[in-house]
N, C-alpha and C. Protein backbone atom coordinates (compact mmCIF):
# COMPACT_ATOMS: atom_id res chain seq x y z
N VAL A 1 83.50 108.26 187.12
CA VAL A 1 82.80 107.69 185.99
C VAL A 1 81.43 107.06 185.92
N ARG A 2 80.82 107.25 184.84
CA ARG A 2 79.47 107.04 184.56
C ARG A 2 78.95 107.35 182.83
N VAL A 3 77.98 106.57 183.23
CA VAL A 3 77.17 106.51 181.72
C VAL A 3 76.14 107.20 181.57
N GLU A 4 75.50 107.72 180.73
CA GLU A 4 74.29 108.63 180.11
C GLU A 4 74.03 108.63 179.04
N GLY A 5 72.36 108.22 179.06
CA GLY A 5 71.87 107.99 177.96
C GLY A 5 71.27 106.34 177.71
N ASN A 6 71.85 105.45 178.63
CA ASN A 6 71.41 103.91 178.58
C ASN A 6 70.24 103.87 179.25
N GLU A 7 69.46 102.87 177.95
CA GLU A 7 67.98 102.36 178.76
C GLU A 7 68.35 100.90 178.37
N VAL A 8 69.07 100.44 177.70
CA VAL A 8 68.88 99.15 177.47
C VAL A 8 69.50 98.49 178.36
N PHE A 9 70.64 98.84 178.55
CA PHE A 9 71.58 97.82 179.52
C PHE A 9 71.62 98.78 180.97
N ASP A 10 72.07 98.44 182.02
CA ASP A 10 72.20 99.04 183.32
C ASP A 10 73.36 99.47 182.98
N GLY A 11 73.59 100.82 183.99
CA GLY A 11 75.21 101.52 183.97
C GLY A 11 76.24 100.60 184.76
N GLY A 12 75.87 99.84 185.68
CA GLY A 12 76.73 99.27 186.38
C GLY A 12 77.39 98.03 185.37
N THR A 13 76.62 97.56 184.75
CA THR A 13 76.61 96.66 183.77
C THR A 13 77.46 96.78 182.87
N LEU A 14 77.40 98.00 182.10
CA LEU A 14 78.40 98.38 181.34
C LEU A 14 79.61 98.90 181.93
N LEU A 15 79.68 99.20 182.64
CA LEU A 15 80.84 99.67 183.50
C LEU A 15 81.88 98.46 184.40
N ALA A 16 81.11 97.28 184.23
CA ALA A 16 81.62 96.43 184.99
C ALA A 16 83.25 95.93 184.64
N GLY A 17 83.30 96.09 182.84
CA GLY A 17 84.49 96.17 182.43
C GLY A 17 85.15 96.84 182.19
N ALA A 18 85.14 97.95 182.64
CA ALA A 18 86.03 99.20 182.37
C ALA A 18 86.87 99.09 182.78
N GLU A 19 88.53 99.73 181.97
CA GLU A 19 89.37 99.70 182.47
C GLU A 19 89.75 100.70 183.30
N LEU A 20 89.05 101.97 183.12
CA LEU A 20 89.17 103.52 184.09
C LEU A 20 88.09 103.22 185.22
N ALA A 21 88.58 103.33 186.33
CA ALA A 21 87.36 103.22 187.41
C ALA A 21 87.40 104.24 188.11
N ARG A 22 86.79 104.86 189.15
CA ARG A 22 87.04 106.25 190.01
C ARG A 22 88.44 105.93 190.66
N GLY A 23 88.81 106.96 190.90
CA GLY A 23 90.29 107.09 191.59
C GLY A 23 91.24 106.41 190.79
N ASP A 24 91.19 106.02 189.68
CA ASP A 24 92.41 106.02 188.93
C ASP A 24 92.65 107.44 188.28
N PHE A 25 93.82 107.27 187.76
CA PHE A 25 94.60 108.46 187.31
C PHE A 25 93.81 108.37 185.75
N PHE A 26 94.20 109.52 185.21
CA PHE A 26 93.38 109.59 183.93
C PHE A 26 94.05 109.24 182.62
N ASP A 27 93.88 108.66 181.92
CA ASP A 27 94.62 107.99 180.69
C ASP A 27 93.48 107.70 179.15
N LEU A 28 94.17 108.53 178.42
CA LEU A 28 93.26 108.92 176.90
C LEU A 28 92.91 107.20 176.77
N THR A 29 94.28 106.54 176.30
CA THR A 29 94.50 105.01 176.12
C THR A 29 93.19 104.31 176.33
N LEU A 30 93.25 104.23 177.61
CA LEU A 30 92.54 103.17 178.57
C LEU A 30 90.75 103.56 178.15
N MET A 31 90.65 105.42 178.18
CA MET A 31 89.51 105.77 177.73
C MET A 31 88.73 105.26 176.43
N GLN A 32 89.63 105.29 175.76
CA GLN A 32 89.32 104.75 174.13
C GLN A 32 88.94 103.65 173.92
N ARG A 33 89.52 102.53 175.01
CA ARG A 33 89.68 101.19 175.35
C ARG A 33 87.83 101.12 175.30
N ASP A 34 87.81 101.74 176.52
CA ASP A 34 86.39 101.85 177.39
C ASP A 34 85.32 102.08 176.37
N VAL A 35 85.23 103.26 175.65
CA VAL A 35 84.48 103.53 174.46
C VAL A 35 84.41 102.29 173.56
N GLY A 36 85.25 101.80 172.99
CA GLY A 36 85.22 100.70 172.13
C GLY A 36 84.34 99.32 172.98
N SER A 37 85.01 99.02 173.87
CA SER A 37 84.07 98.07 174.74
C SER A 37 82.84 98.12 174.96
N LEU A 38 82.20 99.68 175.09
CA LEU A 38 80.76 100.02 175.32
C LEU A 38 80.27 99.76 174.08
N LYS A 39 80.63 100.19 172.79
CA LYS A 39 80.52 100.30 171.67
C LYS A 39 80.12 98.58 171.42
N ASP A 40 80.64 98.00 171.81
CA ASP A 40 81.07 96.39 171.46
C ASP A 40 79.92 95.75 171.89
N ALA A 41 79.89 96.30 173.35
CA ALA A 41 78.63 95.72 174.40
C ALA A 41 77.26 96.03 173.62
N TYR A 42 76.90 97.22 172.84
CA TYR A 42 75.94 97.22 172.48
C TYR A 42 75.77 96.75 171.06
N GLY A 43 76.93 96.86 170.12
CA GLY A 43 77.38 96.06 169.15
C GLY A 43 76.97 94.41 169.16
N ALA A 44 76.89 93.77 170.15
CA ALA A 44 76.87 92.52 170.01
C ALA A 44 75.18 92.17 170.37
N ASN A 45 74.57 93.24 170.60
CA ASN A 45 73.40 92.64 171.34
C ASN A 45 72.34 93.30 169.95
N GLY A 46 72.87 93.58 168.74
CA GLY A 46 72.12 94.39 167.60
C GLY A 46 72.33 95.84 167.22
N TYR A 47 72.78 96.73 168.55
CA TYR A 47 72.78 97.91 168.21
C TYR A 47 73.87 98.71 167.72
N ILE A 48 74.09 98.03 166.77
CA ILE A 48 75.10 98.33 165.39
C ILE A 48 75.70 99.63 165.52
N ARG A 49 74.78 100.34 165.25
CA ARG A 49 74.67 101.96 164.84
C ARG A 49 74.86 102.65 166.59
N ALA A 50 75.15 102.16 167.33
CA ALA A 50 75.42 103.03 168.82
C ALA A 50 76.45 103.70 168.65
N ASP A 51 76.27 105.10 169.45
CA ASP A 51 76.93 106.27 169.58
C ASP A 51 77.65 106.40 170.83
N VAL A 52 79.15 105.99 171.16
CA VAL A 52 79.56 106.51 172.28
C VAL A 52 80.70 107.49 172.47
N GLN A 53 80.20 108.28 173.27
CA GLN A 53 80.82 109.68 173.31
C GLN A 53 81.51 109.79 174.60
N ALA A 54 83.07 109.85 174.87
CA ALA A 54 83.83 110.21 176.15
C ALA A 54 83.67 111.29 176.46
N SER A 55 83.14 112.04 177.60
CA SER A 55 83.20 113.58 177.56
C SER A 55 83.96 113.80 179.29
N PRO A 56 85.16 113.94 179.31
CA PRO A 56 85.81 114.17 180.42
C PRO A 56 85.70 115.70 181.07
N GLN A 57 85.20 116.08 182.15
CA GLN A 57 83.99 117.04 182.66
C GLN A 57 85.56 117.55 183.77
N PHE A 58 86.09 118.29 183.55
CA PHE A 58 87.21 119.34 184.30
C PHE A 58 86.55 119.64 185.82
N PHE A 59 87.05 119.55 186.79
CA PHE A 59 86.62 120.13 188.03
C PHE A 59 87.55 121.52 188.34
N GLU A 60 86.63 122.81 189.02
CA GLU A 60 87.78 123.91 189.27
C GLU A 60 89.20 123.43 189.94
N GLU A 61 89.08 122.29 190.66
CA GLU A 61 89.85 121.94 191.92
C GLU A 61 91.22 121.05 190.81
N PRO A 62 92.23 121.70 191.00
CA PRO A 62 93.41 120.76 189.94
C PRO A 62 93.16 119.38 190.27
N GLY A 63 93.46 118.45 188.95
CA GLY A 63 93.80 117.15 189.56
C GLY A 63 92.41 116.29 189.28
N GLN A 64 91.24 116.87 189.32
CA GLN A 64 90.07 116.09 189.36
C GLN A 64 88.86 116.16 188.32
N LEU A 65 88.56 115.12 187.84
CA LEU A 65 87.62 115.02 186.88
C LEU A 65 86.72 114.24 186.79
N ASP A 66 85.33 114.34 186.20
CA ASP A 66 84.30 113.09 186.19
C ASP A 66 84.16 112.71 184.69
N LEU A 67 84.34 111.37 184.49
CA LEU A 67 84.21 110.85 182.85
C LEU A 67 82.85 110.51 182.79
N VAL A 68 82.25 111.23 181.89
CA VAL A 68 81.08 110.60 181.43
C VAL A 68 81.07 110.23 179.89
N TYR A 69 80.58 108.69 179.88
CA TYR A 69 80.43 108.29 178.76
C TYR A 69 78.95 108.70 178.27
N LYS A 70 78.65 109.25 176.90
CA LYS A 70 77.04 109.81 176.58
C LYS A 70 77.07 108.69 175.66
N ILE A 71 75.76 107.76 175.75
CA ILE A 71 75.42 106.83 174.74
C ILE A 71 74.33 107.24 174.11
N ASP A 72 73.97 107.17 172.51
CA ASP A 72 73.18 107.11 172.11
C ASP A 72 72.75 105.79 171.17
N GLU A 73 71.99 105.09 171.72
CA GLU A 73 71.76 103.57 171.61
C GLU A 73 71.45 103.34 170.51
N GLY A 74 70.62 103.97 169.56
CA GLY A 74 70.09 103.44 168.44
C GLY A 74 69.13 102.45 168.23
N LYS A 75 68.97 101.90 167.40
CA LYS A 75 67.73 100.80 167.34
C LYS A 75 68.30 99.60 167.34
N GLN A 76 67.86 98.45 167.32
CA GLN A 76 68.39 97.06 167.28
C GLN A 76 68.19 96.42 166.43
N TYR A 77 68.99 95.83 165.73
CA TYR A 77 68.62 95.52 164.19
C TYR A 77 69.08 94.03 164.40
N ARG A 78 68.33 93.30 163.11
CA ARG A 78 68.57 91.72 162.86
C ARG A 78 69.36 92.09 161.27
N VAL A 79 69.80 90.52 161.22
CA VAL A 79 70.52 89.85 159.79
C VAL A 79 69.05 90.02 158.91
N GLY A 80 68.77 90.76 157.73
CA GLY A 80 68.14 90.47 156.57
C GLY A 80 68.67 89.46 155.23
N ASP A 81 68.71 90.39 153.94
CA ASP A 81 69.56 89.20 152.83
C ASP A 81 70.88 89.64 153.43
N ILE A 82 70.83 88.23 152.78
CA ILE A 82 73.24 88.57 152.62
C ILE A 82 73.28 88.00 151.56
N LYS A 83 73.53 89.11 150.73
CA LYS A 83 74.16 89.15 149.23
C LYS A 83 75.80 89.02 149.37
N VAL A 84 75.69 88.06 148.30
CA VAL A 84 77.48 88.00 148.16
C VAL A 84 77.77 88.38 146.59
N ARG A 85 78.53 89.58 146.54
CA ARG A 85 79.20 90.03 145.33
C ARG A 85 80.19 89.45 145.11
N ILE A 86 80.87 88.80 143.74
CA ILE A 86 82.04 87.94 143.47
C ILE A 86 82.27 89.02 142.22
N ASP A 87 83.57 89.38 142.40
CA ASP A 87 83.82 90.35 141.06
C ASP A 87 85.10 89.79 140.47
N GLY A 88 85.17 89.99 138.92
CA GLY A 88 86.09 89.28 138.40
C GLY A 88 85.68 88.77 137.10
N ASP A 89 86.32 88.44 136.36
CA ASP A 89 85.92 87.75 134.85
C ASP A 89 85.58 86.96 134.75
N TYR A 90 86.16 85.98 135.71
CA TYR A 90 85.81 84.38 135.65
C TYR A 90 85.72 83.86 137.26
N PRO A 91 84.43 84.54 137.85
CA PRO A 91 84.42 84.00 139.05
C PRO A 91 83.93 82.31 139.59
N HIS A 92 84.89 82.00 140.30
CA HIS A 92 84.38 80.28 140.46
C HIS A 92 83.63 80.25 141.60
N THR A 93 84.08 80.62 142.48
CA THR A 93 83.62 81.04 143.94
C THR A 93 82.08 80.81 144.25
N ARG A 94 81.48 79.97 144.71
CA ARG A 94 80.21 79.81 145.11
C ARG A 94 79.78 80.81 145.96
N GLN A 95 78.63 81.27 146.08
CA GLN A 95 78.09 81.92 147.50
C GLN A 95 78.32 81.25 148.67
N ASN A 96 77.47 80.13 148.63
CA ASN A 96 77.80 79.27 150.00
C ASN A 96 79.28 79.07 150.59
N VAL A 97 80.22 79.47 149.53
CA VAL A 97 81.45 79.05 150.24
C VAL A 97 81.76 80.26 150.96
N VAL A 98 81.39 81.51 150.58
CA VAL A 98 81.41 82.62 151.29
C VAL A 98 80.82 82.88 152.47
N LEU A 99 79.37 82.18 152.47
CA LEU A 99 78.19 82.21 153.46
C LEU A 99 78.76 81.10 154.82
N ASN A 100 79.29 80.26 154.27
CA ASN A 100 80.00 79.10 155.38
C ASN A 100 80.84 80.00 156.10
N ARG A 101 81.67 80.81 155.75
CA ARG A 101 82.53 81.69 156.69
C ARG A 101 82.04 82.74 157.96
N LEU A 102 80.58 82.79 157.68
CA LEU A 102 79.89 84.06 158.59
C LEU A 102 79.18 83.22 159.61
N ASP A 103 79.17 83.70 160.69
CA ASP A 103 78.23 83.26 161.76
C ASP A 103 76.84 83.82 161.91
N LEU A 104 77.03 84.49 161.19
CA LEU A 104 75.35 84.87 161.28
C LEU A 104 74.32 84.86 159.91
N ARG A 105 73.13 84.14 160.17
CA ARG A 105 72.31 84.08 159.23
C ARG A 105 70.78 84.76 159.43
N GLU A 106 70.19 84.64 158.35
CA GLU A 106 68.83 85.87 158.09
C GLU A 106 68.07 85.92 159.60
N GLY A 107 67.92 86.64 160.06
CA GLY A 107 66.95 86.86 161.10
C GLY A 107 67.63 86.82 162.65
N ASP A 108 68.75 86.55 162.37
CA ASP A 108 69.93 86.68 163.79
C ASP A 108 69.65 88.02 164.22
N ILE A 109 70.22 88.41 165.38
CA ILE A 109 70.30 89.85 165.95
C ILE A 109 71.72 89.75 165.42
N ILE A 110 71.80 91.36 164.68
CA ILE A 110 73.34 91.41 164.36
C ILE A 110 74.17 91.50 165.33
N ASP A 111 75.35 90.73 165.47
CA ASP A 111 76.58 91.27 166.63
C ASP A 111 77.62 91.32 165.47
N ILE A 112 78.11 92.94 166.03
CA ILE A 112 79.17 93.28 165.45
C ILE A 112 80.65 92.38 165.28
N ARG A 113 80.83 91.50 166.53
CA ARG A 113 81.63 90.89 166.54
C ARG A 113 81.85 89.77 165.66
N LYS A 114 80.82 89.04 165.51
CA LYS A 114 80.80 88.15 164.70
C LYS A 114 80.67 88.86 163.15
N LEU A 115 80.55 90.04 162.99
CA LEU A 115 80.80 90.46 161.39
C LEU A 115 82.27 90.67 161.08
N ARG A 116 82.68 91.17 162.46
CA ARG A 116 84.37 91.41 161.93
C ARG A 116 85.12 89.99 161.88
N ASP A 117 84.42 88.93 162.63
CA ASP A 117 85.28 87.66 162.48
C ASP A 117 84.76 87.14 161.68
N GLY A 118 83.84 87.45 160.80
CA GLY A 118 83.55 86.82 159.29
C GLY A 118 84.66 87.49 158.07
N GLU A 119 84.64 88.80 158.51
CA GLU A 119 85.63 89.59 157.42
C GLU A 119 86.64 88.93 157.88
N ARG A 120 87.03 88.59 158.77
CA ARG A 120 88.36 88.43 158.86
C ARG A 120 88.76 87.00 158.56
N ARG A 121 87.64 85.85 158.87
CA ARG A 121 87.99 84.51 158.32
C ARG A 121 88.09 84.27 156.54
N ILE A 122 86.99 85.34 156.16
CA ILE A 122 87.38 85.29 154.65
C ILE A 122 88.15 86.24 154.25
N MET A 123 89.00 87.19 154.76
CA MET A 123 89.90 87.50 154.41
C MET A 123 91.18 86.66 154.40
N SER A 124 91.46 85.64 155.44
CA SER A 124 92.37 84.89 155.60
C SER A 124 92.16 83.30 155.05
N SER A 125 91.14 83.45 154.29
CA SER A 125 90.64 82.03 153.49
C SER A 125 91.66 82.00 151.92
N GLN A 126 92.06 83.22 151.88
CA GLN A 126 93.02 83.24 150.61
C GLN A 126 92.09 82.65 149.26
N LEU A 127 90.29 82.70 149.88
CA LEU A 127 89.81 82.30 148.11
C LEU A 127 89.86 83.59 147.23
N PHE A 128 89.93 84.85 147.70
CA PHE A 128 90.05 85.89 146.82
C PHE A 128 91.62 86.78 147.08
N GLU A 129 91.92 87.58 145.63
CA GLU A 129 92.95 88.15 145.94
C GLU A 129 92.71 89.26 146.63
N VAL A 130 93.52 89.77 147.87
CA VAL A 130 93.44 90.71 148.58
C VAL A 130 94.81 91.43 148.94
N GLY A 131 94.59 92.87 148.62
CA GLY A 131 95.71 93.14 148.43
C GLY A 131 95.32 94.43 149.22
N PRO A 132 96.83 95.40 149.52
CA PRO A 132 96.09 96.74 149.81
C PRO A 132 94.98 97.85 149.56
N MET A 133 94.46 97.92 148.63
CA MET A 133 93.59 98.26 147.87
C MET A 133 92.56 97.82 147.58
N SER A 134 92.22 96.50 147.74
CA SER A 134 90.69 95.84 147.92
C SER A 134 91.36 94.62 148.98
N ARG A 135 89.88 94.57 149.24
CA ARG A 135 89.65 93.56 150.65
C ARG A 135 88.39 93.22 150.78
N PRO A 136 87.84 91.93 151.19
CA PRO A 136 86.41 91.76 151.35
C PRO A 136 85.91 92.78 152.58
N GLU A 137 84.67 92.94 151.96
CA GLU A 137 84.17 93.93 152.79
C GLU A 137 82.42 93.76 153.20
N ILE A 138 81.99 93.15 154.49
CA ILE A 138 80.64 93.40 154.53
C ILE A 138 80.12 94.58 155.17
N ALA A 139 79.30 94.87 154.40
CA ALA A 139 78.24 96.10 154.50
C ALA A 139 77.03 95.86 155.31
N VAL A 140 76.55 96.70 156.05
CA VAL A 140 75.51 96.60 156.72
C VAL A 140 74.61 97.85 156.40
N GLU A 141 73.66 97.38 155.76
CA GLU A 141 72.73 98.58 155.15
C GLU A 141 71.20 97.90 155.83
N PRO A 142 70.27 99.39 156.03
CA PRO A 142 68.87 98.89 156.74
C PRO A 142 68.15 98.33 155.30
N ARG A 143 67.16 97.99 155.87
CA ARG A 143 66.33 97.50 155.32
C ARG A 143 65.27 98.51 154.89
N SER A 144 64.48 98.55 153.50
CA SER A 144 63.63 99.63 153.49
C SER A 144 62.14 99.14 153.83
N PRO A 145 61.70 100.38 154.18
CA PRO A 145 60.36 100.05 155.14
C PRO A 145 59.44 99.05 154.72
N ASP A 146 59.34 98.57 153.27
CA ASP A 146 58.13 98.02 152.49
C ASP A 146 59.26 96.51 152.15
N THR A 147 59.88 96.28 152.67
CA THR A 147 60.62 95.37 152.66
C THR A 147 60.47 94.20 154.03
N ARG A 148 59.67 92.79 153.89
CA ARG A 148 59.29 92.11 154.64
C ARG A 148 60.01 91.19 154.88
N MET A 149 60.62 90.44 156.23
CA MET A 149 61.27 89.41 156.64
C MET A 149 60.54 87.85 156.73
N ALA A 150 61.12 87.21 156.56
CA ALA A 150 60.26 85.38 156.91
C ALA A 150 60.30 85.83 158.47
N SER A 151 59.20 85.13 159.46
CA SER A 151 59.32 85.29 160.78
C SER A 151 60.04 83.68 161.31
N PRO A 152 61.05 84.45 162.21
CA PRO A 152 62.06 82.71 162.40
C PRO A 152 61.07 82.07 162.75
N GLY A 153 61.97 80.96 162.56
CA GLY A 153 61.44 79.30 162.45
C GLY A 153 60.63 79.22 161.00
N LYS A 154 60.42 80.06 160.41
CA LYS A 154 59.62 79.47 159.27
C LYS A 154 60.56 79.72 158.01
N ARG A 155 60.40 78.59 157.06
CA ARG A 155 61.48 78.68 155.78
C ARG A 155 60.77 78.62 154.20
N ARG A 156 61.54 79.27 153.36
CA ARG A 156 60.32 79.66 152.31
C ARG A 156 61.50 78.72 151.16
N TYR A 157 60.65 77.95 150.88
CA TYR A 157 61.39 76.87 150.05
C TYR A 157 61.05 77.36 148.24
């Protein structure tokens, strides 16, 4: 079991929490969990577009394979503008009510786990009608190159 394409994190660090290890029987479910945990490791540090592909490489001798996780790290992202859109005829909810349910603020390094937790908190708050066809969504959009962000520690009033 090894990783390729990783530059930000050491391979040993990435594989420390892996469920599949050398000598284990191959299990597709465990491999998919490992792919998810590798994506979370990158996503927790701002690499929200990191792509992890598992590539089992079979040997000529039966019953043996190498498992290679190929990683395309992408760029590290920070939180930019947080825009709340509340639809409906008579929206009564204020934006700060929604923002208070998010653990991320402008300028923070994006943590994909915090995004998912925030989305879950908004859904469970029962502030909005949520059905199978409608649910709160947190969209991550890259900033345009000409948009400037305030320096951390400096506030605009």
